[in-house]
Amino acid sequence: MASAPIDLRSDTVTRPTPGMRRAMAEAEVGDDVYGEDPTVRALEARVAERLGLEAALFVPSGTQGNQIAIGVHTRPGEEVILEEASHPFHFENGAMGALWGVQPRTVVGQRGLLTPAQIQTAFRGHDDHLPRSRLVILENTHNRGGGTVWKPEVFAAVVATARAAGLSVHLDGARLFNAEVAAGVPASSWARLTDSTTVCFSKGLGAPVGSVLSGSEAFVAEARRLRKRLGGGMRQAGILAAACLYALDHHLSRLAEDHENARVLAHRLAQIPGVRLELDRVETNMVYADVPVEAAPLVSRLRVAGLLVNSVGPRTLRLVCHLDVDRAGCERAADILRASLDTK
Ligand SMILES: *Cc1c(COP(=O)(O)O)cnc(C)c1O
């Protein structure tokens, strides 16, 4: 009997739970473009408070949240300092150039994390020949870095360096709540230091749709205009915001289970001959593993065997733990990989 495949491609594949669906069905709604959706307003207020920022804006996706932030913080011709493998540089389809006419200045981090000295070096200084440095974007957890968590004191030092140079700071916190749970400090430890922060509910928190962009009142007023320009003004969006509120109440603390499952999975994978990974690099819900064969055909064989994963390099796989895969599923995933490598 064929069972459902184990899907570790991403934590975006989670489906709303029955409780979440009920909360959505029962949500009080209004027209949010008129500012009249009470559930959206409640979510925005709650996220702003959690992050230690003044105000917030519900947006359809993390990409849109990041791009609106870039649009508010910059003018055409200016430069954005960010990590080379960061989402806004790597995974947003060239949006910052296409939408806002700014150019990225990339810096190679240590597993996605930057140092104050790197910010200082990337900063252009004041010279009419040079683009004007305007914004630093940081990512926590850092996805391509391996789900890495910023140490709050290092983050603070990087932000201080950026500020001293007159730069604004945006945090791509798509998985900021994973960082909160992993580090055992509130998300505000990082977010309150920034000018703007994006968090996503459609990842490990298990909502079907939705991100929230937070910042000062003035920032959010501008962000609301750009959201409209991008077509992101949604009407009875409370039905989606209800899922996000439900996730804050019911799914946030359980992210610890995903982190534990990722460690269990990583341990099992590390015992497979030819598979290489560093166990102490598994900080949150992601496992990056090098395999002894070409990743792309292996991914196809795994799919047939009932395991869905992504290849992220010629011989590297990414496996992401989430709400819809339990401990047994993660153990089984490792067994499937072992068997697929045995048969070549
Ligand atoms: C998923 C993700 C986003 C946003 O993705 P959307 O699919 O647009 O919601 C942003 N940053 C990081 C680091 C992500 O992993």
Coordinates of C-alpha atoms and ligand atoms in Angstrom, one line a residue:
M1 CA 0.0 0.0 0.0
A2 CA 1.5 3.3 -1.0
S3 CA 1.5 5.9 1.8
A4 CA 1.8 9.6 1.4
P5 CA 5.3 10.8 0.6
I6 CA 7.4 12.4 3.4
D7 CA 7.8 16.0 2.2
L8 CA 11.0 17.7 3.5
R9 CA 11.4 20.1 0.6
S10 CA 10.5 23.1 2.7
D11 CA 8.5 24.2 5.7
T12 CA 6.2 26.0 3.3
V13 CA 4.5 22.7 2.4
T14 CA 2.6 22.6 5.7
R15 CA -1.2 22.5 5.4
P16 CA -3.6 24.3 7.7
T17 CA -4.7 22.1 10.6
P18 CA -8.4 21.6 11.4
G19 CA -8.1 24.1 14.3
M20 CA -6.5 26.7 12.0
R21 CA -9.2 26.1 9.4
R22 CA -11.9 26.7 12.1
A23 CA -10.3 29.9 13.2
M24 CA -10.2 31.0 9.6
A25 CA -13.8 30.1 9.0
E26 CA -14.9 32.0 12.1
A27 CA -12.7 35.1 11.6
E28 CA -14.4 38.5 11.8
V29 CA -13.6 40.4 8.6
G30 CA -13.9 43.7 6.9
D31 CA -12.3 45.5 3.9
D32 CA -8.7 45.9 4.9
V33 CA -7.9 48.4 2.2
Y34 CA -10.3 50.7 4.1
G35 CA -8.5 49.6 7.3
E36 CA -11.6 47.9 8.4
D37 CA -10.6 44.3 9.0
P38 CA -10.4 43.8 12.7
T39 CA -8.6 40.5 12.5
V40 CA -5.8 41.9 10.3
R41 CA -5.5 44.9 12.7
A42 CA -5.2 42.5 15.6
L43 CA -2.5 40.5 13.9
E44 CA -0.6 43.7 12.9
A45 CA -0.8 45.0 16.5
R46 CA 0.3 41.7 18.0
V47 CA 3.3 41.2 15.7
A48 CA 4.5 44.8 16.2
E49 CA 4.3 44.3 19.9
R50 CA 6.1 41.0 19.8
L51 CA 8.9 42.5 17.7
G52 CA 9.2 45.7 19.8
L53 CA 8.4 47.9 16.8
E54 CA 5.6 50.6 16.5
A55 CA 3.5 49.3 13.7
A56 CA 3.0 46.6 11.2
L57 CA 1.5 45.7 7.8
F58 CA 0.0 42.4 6.7
V59 CA 1.4 41.4 3.2
P60 CA 0.8 38.4 1.0
S61 CA 4.4 37.1 1.0
G62 CA 7.8 37.5 2.6
T63 CA 9.2 38.5 -0.8
Q64 CA 6.7 41.4 -1.0
G65 CA 7.5 42.4 2.6
N66 CA 11.2 42.5 1.9
Q67 CA 10.7 44.4 -1.4
I68 CA 8.4 47.0 0.1
A69 CA 11.0 47.6 2.8
I70 CA 13.7 48.1 0.2
G71 CA 11.3 50.4 -1.7
V72 CA 10.7 52.5 1.4
H73 CA 14.3 52.7 2.5
T74 CA 16.0 53.5 -0.8
R75 CA 16.1 55.8 -3.9
P76 CA 17.2 54.7 -7.4
G77 CA 20.9 54.4 -7.8
E78 CA 21.6 53.6 -4.2
E79 CA 23.2 50.5 -2.8
V80 CA 22.0 47.8 -0.6
I81 CA 24.5 45.8 1.4
L82 CA 23.5 42.2 2.0
E83 CA 24.8 38.6 2.2
E84 CA 25.6 36.8 -1.0
A85 CA 23.3 33.9 -0.3
S86 CA 20.5 35.9 1.3
H87 CA 16.9 35.6 0.2
P88 CA 16.5 39.1 -1.0
F89 CA 19.6 38.8 -3.3
H90 CA 19.3 35.2 -4.3
F91 CA 15.7 34.3 -4.3
E92 CA 13.6 37.4 -5.2
N93 CA 14.1 37.3 -9.0
G94 CA 16.2 40.4 -9.2
A95 CA 13.4 42.5 -7.7
M96 CA 15.4 45.2 -6.1
G97 CA 16.9 46.2 -9.4
A98 CA 13.7 45.7 -11.4
L99 CA 11.4 47.5 -9.0
W100 CA 13.4 50.1 -7.2
G101 CA 16.5 50.7 -9.4
V102 CA 18.9 50.0 -6.6
Q103 CA 22.0 47.7 -6.8
P104 CA 23.1 45.0 -4.4
R105 CA 26.5 45.0 -2.8
T106 CA 27.0 41.5 -1.7
V107 CA 29.2 40.3 1.1
V108 CA 30.1 36.6 1.7
G109 CA 29.2 35.7 5.3
Q110 CA 30.0 32.9 7.6
R111 CA 27.1 30.6 7.2
G112 CA 25.1 33.7 6.2
L113 CA 26.2 35.8 9.1
L114 CA 28.2 39.1 8.7
T115 CA 30.6 40.9 11.0
P116 CA 30.7 44.6 11.8
A117 CA 34.0 44.9 9.9
Q118 CA 32.4 43.5 6.8
I119 CA 29.7 46.2 6.9
Q120 CA 32.4 48.8 7.4
T121 CA 34.3 47.5 4.4
A122 CA 31.2 47.4 2.2
F123 CA 30.2 50.9 3.1
R124 CA 31.1 53.2 0.2
G125 CA 31.8 56.4 2.0
H126 CA 31.1 59.8 0.6
D127 CA 32.4 60.3 -3.0
D128 CA 30.4 61.6 -6.0
H129 CA 31.8 58.7 -8.1
L130 CA 30.4 56.0 -5.9
P131 CA 26.9 54.7 -5.3
R132 CA 25.4 55.9 -2.1
S133 CA 25.2 53.1 0.5
R134 CA 21.7 53.2 2.0
L135 CA 20.5 50.0 3.5
V136 CA 21.8 46.8 5.1
I137 CA 19.7 43.7 5.0
L138 CA 20.3 40.8 7.5
E139 CA 18.6 37.4 7.6
N140 CA 17.6 35.5 10.7
T141 CA 17.5 32.5 10.6
H142 CA 19.7 32.4 7.5
N143 CA 18.2 29.9 5.1
R144 CA 21.1 29.1 2.8
G145 CA 23.5 29.5 5.7
G146 CA 21.9 26.4 7.2
G147 CA 19.1 27.8 9.3
T148 CA 21.7 29.8 11.2
V149 CA 20.7 31.9 14.2
W150 CA 22.3 35.3 14.8
K151 CA 23.8 35.8 18.3
P152 CA 21.9 38.8 19.6
E153 CA 25.1 40.6 20.6
V154 CA 26.8 40.1 17.2
F155 CA 23.6 41.3 15.5
A156 CA 23.5 44.4 17.7
A157 CA 27.2 45.1 16.9
V158 CA 26.5 44.8 13.1
V159 CA 23.4 47.1 13.5
A160 CA 25.5 49.6 15.4
T161 CA 28.1 49.7 12.7
A162 CA 25.4 50.2 10.0
R163 CA 23.8 53.0 12.0
A164 CA 27.1 54.8 12.6
A165 CA 27.6 54.8 8.8
G166 CA 24.1 56.3 8.4
L167 CA 22.5 53.2 7.0
S168 CA 19.1 51.8 7.6
V169 CA 18.7 48.1 8.6
H170 CA 16.1 45.7 7.4
L171 CA 15.8 42.2 8.8
D172 CA 14.5 39.4 6.7
G173 CA 13.0 37.4 9.6
A174 CA 11.1 34.8 7.5
R175 CA 12.0 32.3 10.2
L176 CA 12.7 34.8 13.1
F177 CA 10.4 32.7 15.4
N178 CA 12.6 29.7 14.8
A179 CA 15.5 31.9 16.0
E180 CA 13.5 32.9 19.0
V181 CA 12.7 29.3 20.0
A182 CA 16.3 28.1 19.3
A183 CA 18.1 30.9 21.1
G184 CA 15.5 31.2 23.9
V185 CA 15.3 35.0 23.6
P186 CA 12.3 37.0 22.3
A187 CA 12.2 37.9 18.6
S188 CA 12.3 41.5 19.7
S189 CA 16.0 41.0 20.8
W190 CA 16.8 41.3 17.1
A191 CA 13.8 43.1 15.5
R192 CA 13.6 46.1 17.9
L193 CA 17.1 47.1 16.7
T194 CA 16.0 47.3 13.1
D195 CA 14.2 49.9 11.0
S196 CA 12.0 47.2 9.6
T197 CA 11.5 43.4 9.9
T198 CA 9.6 40.9 7.9
V199 CA 8.3 37.7 9.5
C200 CA 6.5 34.9 7.6
F201 CA 3.6 32.7 8.8
S202 CA 3.6 30.4 5.8
K203 CA 6.8 28.6 6.8
G204 CA 7.1 26.6 9.9
L205 CA 4.2 28.3 11.6
G206 CA 1.9 26.5 9.2
A207 CA -0.4 29.3 7.9
P208 CA -1.4 28.9 4.3
V209 CA -0.5 32.5 3.3
G210 CA 0.9 35.7 4.9
S211 CA 3.8 37.7 6.2
V212 CA 4.0 40.8 8.3
L213 CA 6.3 43.8 7.7
S214 CA 6.9 45.9 10.8
G215 CA 8.6 49.2 11.6
S216 CA 7.9 52.7 12.8
E217 CA 4.5 54.3 12.2
A218 CA 6.0 56.5 9.5
F219 CA 7.7 53.5 7.9
V220 CA 4.4 51.5 7.8
A221 CA 2.5 54.5 6.4
E222 CA 4.9 54.5 3.4
A223 CA 4.9 50.7 3.2
R224 CA 1.1 50.7 2.9
R225 CA 1.4 52.9 -0.2
L226 CA 4.0 50.7 -1.8
R227 CA 1.9 47.6 -0.9
K228 CA -0.9 49.1 -2.9
R229 CA 1.4 49.9 -5.8
L230 CA 2.5 46.3 -5.9
G231 CA -1.1 45.0 -5.9
G232 CA -0.8 43.7 -2.4
G233 CA -3.8 45.4 -0.8
M234 CA -6.2 42.6 0.2
R235 CA -9.8 43.0 1.1
Q236 CA -11.4 40.5 3.7
A237 CA -7.9 39.4 4.5
G238 CA -8.9 38.6 8.1
I239 CA -9.6 35.1 7.0
L240 CA -5.8 34.8 6.3
A241 CA -4.8 36.8 9.3
A242 CA -6.8 34.5 11.5
A243 CA -4.6 31.6 10.5
C244 CA -1.5 33.7 11.5
L245 CA -3.0 34.6 14.9
Y246 CA -3.8 30.9 15.4
A247 CA -0.2 30.0 14.5
L248 CA 1.1 32.5 17.1
D249 CA -1.1 30.8 19.8
H250 CA -0.7 27.2 18.8
H251 CA 2.3 26.6 16.5
L252 CA 5.1 28.9 17.7
S253 CA 6.3 27.0 20.8
R254 CA 6.2 23.7 18.9
L255 CA 8.9 24.9 16.5
A256 CA 11.2 23.3 19.2
E257 CA 9.9 19.9 18.0
D258 CA 11.0 20.7 14.5
H259 CA 14.4 21.7 15.7
E260 CA 14.7 18.4 17.7
N261 CA 13.5 16.4 14.7
A262 CA 16.1 18.1 12.5
R263 CA 18.8 17.0 15.0
V264 CA 17.5 13.4 15.1
L265 CA 17.4 13.4 11.3
A266 CA 20.9 14.8 11.0
H267 CA 22.2 12.2 13.4
R268 CA 20.7 9.4 11.3
L269 CA 22.0 10.9 8.1
A270 CA 25.5 11.3 9.4
Q271 CA 25.6 7.5 10.0
I272 CA 25.0 6.8 6.3
P273 CA 28.3 5.9 4.5
G274 CA 29.3 8.8 2.2
V275 CA 26.9 11.3 3.6
R276 CA 28.6 14.3 5.1
L277 CA 27.2 17.0 7.4
E278 CA 28.2 18.9 10.5
L279 CA 25.9 18.1 13.3
D280 CA 26.6 21.2 15.3
R281 CA 25.5 23.3 12.3
V282 CA 22.0 22.0 12.7
E283 CA 20.7 24.9 14.8
T284 CA 17.0 25.1 13.8
N285 CA 14.8 23.1 11.4
M286 CA 17.1 22.6 8.4
V287 CA 19.6 20.0 7.5
Y288 CA 22.0 20.5 4.7
A289 CA 23.8 17.2 3.8
D290 CA 26.4 16.4 1.2
V291 CA 25.8 13.1 -0.6
P292 CA 28.4 10.9 -2.4
V293 CA 26.4 10.9 -5.7
E294 CA 24.9 13.6 -8.0
A295 CA 22.1 15.2 -6.2
A296 CA 19.6 15.7 -9.0
P297 CA 19.1 12.1 -10.0
L298 CA 19.2 11.1 -6.4
V299 CA 16.3 13.5 -5.7
S300 CA 14.3 11.7 -8.5
R301 CA 15.0 8.3 -7.0
L302 CA 14.0 9.5 -3.5
R303 CA 10.8 10.8 -4.9
V304 CA 9.9 7.4 -6.3
A305 CA 10.8 5.9 -2.9
G306 CA 8.5 8.3 -1.1
L307 CA 10.8 11.0 0.1
L308 CA 10.6 14.6 -1.3
V309 CA 13.7 16.8 -0.7
N310 CA 15.4 19.6 -2.7
S311 CA 18.9 19.6 -4.1
V312 CA 20.7 22.9 -3.4
G313 CA 24.0 22.1 -5.1
P314 CA 25.6 19.4 -7.3
R315 CA 25.9 17.1 -4.4
T316 CA 24.0 18.8 -1.6
L317 CA 20.5 18.1 -0.3
R318 CA 18.4 20.3 1.9
L319 CA 15.9 18.7 4.3
V320 CA 13.5 20.9 6.3
C321 CA 11.5 19.7 9.3
H322 CA 8.0 21.0 10.0
L323 CA 4.6 20.6 11.4
D324 CA 3.4 18.0 9.0
V325 CA 6.3 15.5 9.5
D326 CA 6.7 13.9 12.9
R327 CA 9.8 12.2 14.5
A328 CA 8.9 8.8 13.0
G329 CA 8.6 10.5 9.6
C330 CA 12.1 12.0 9.9
E331 CA 13.6 8.7 11.0
R332 CA 11.9 7.0 8.0
A333 CA 13.3 9.8 5.7
A334 CA 16.8 8.9 6.8
D335 CA 16.1 5.2 6.1
I336 CA 14.8 5.9 2.6
L337 CA 17.9 7.9 1.8
R338 CA 20.2 5.2 3.1
A339 CA 18.4 2.6 1.0
S340 CA 18.5 4.8 -2.1
L341 CA 22.3 5.2 -1.7
D342 CA 22.8 1.5 -1.2
T343 CA 21.2 0.6 -4.5
K344 CA 22.9 3.5 -6.3
Ligands
LIG1 C1 10.7 31.9 2.3 C2 11.5 33.1 2.6 C3 11.1 34.4 2.3 C4 9.8 34.8 1.7 O1 9.3 33.9 0.8 P1 7.8 34.0 0.2 O2 7.7 32.7 -0.5 O3 7.8 35.2 -0.7 O4 6.8 34.2 1.3 C5 12.0 35.4 2.6 N1 13.1 35.2 3.2 C6 13.6 34.0 3.5 C7 14.9 33.8 4.2 C8 12.8 32.9 3.2 O5 13.2 31.6 3.5

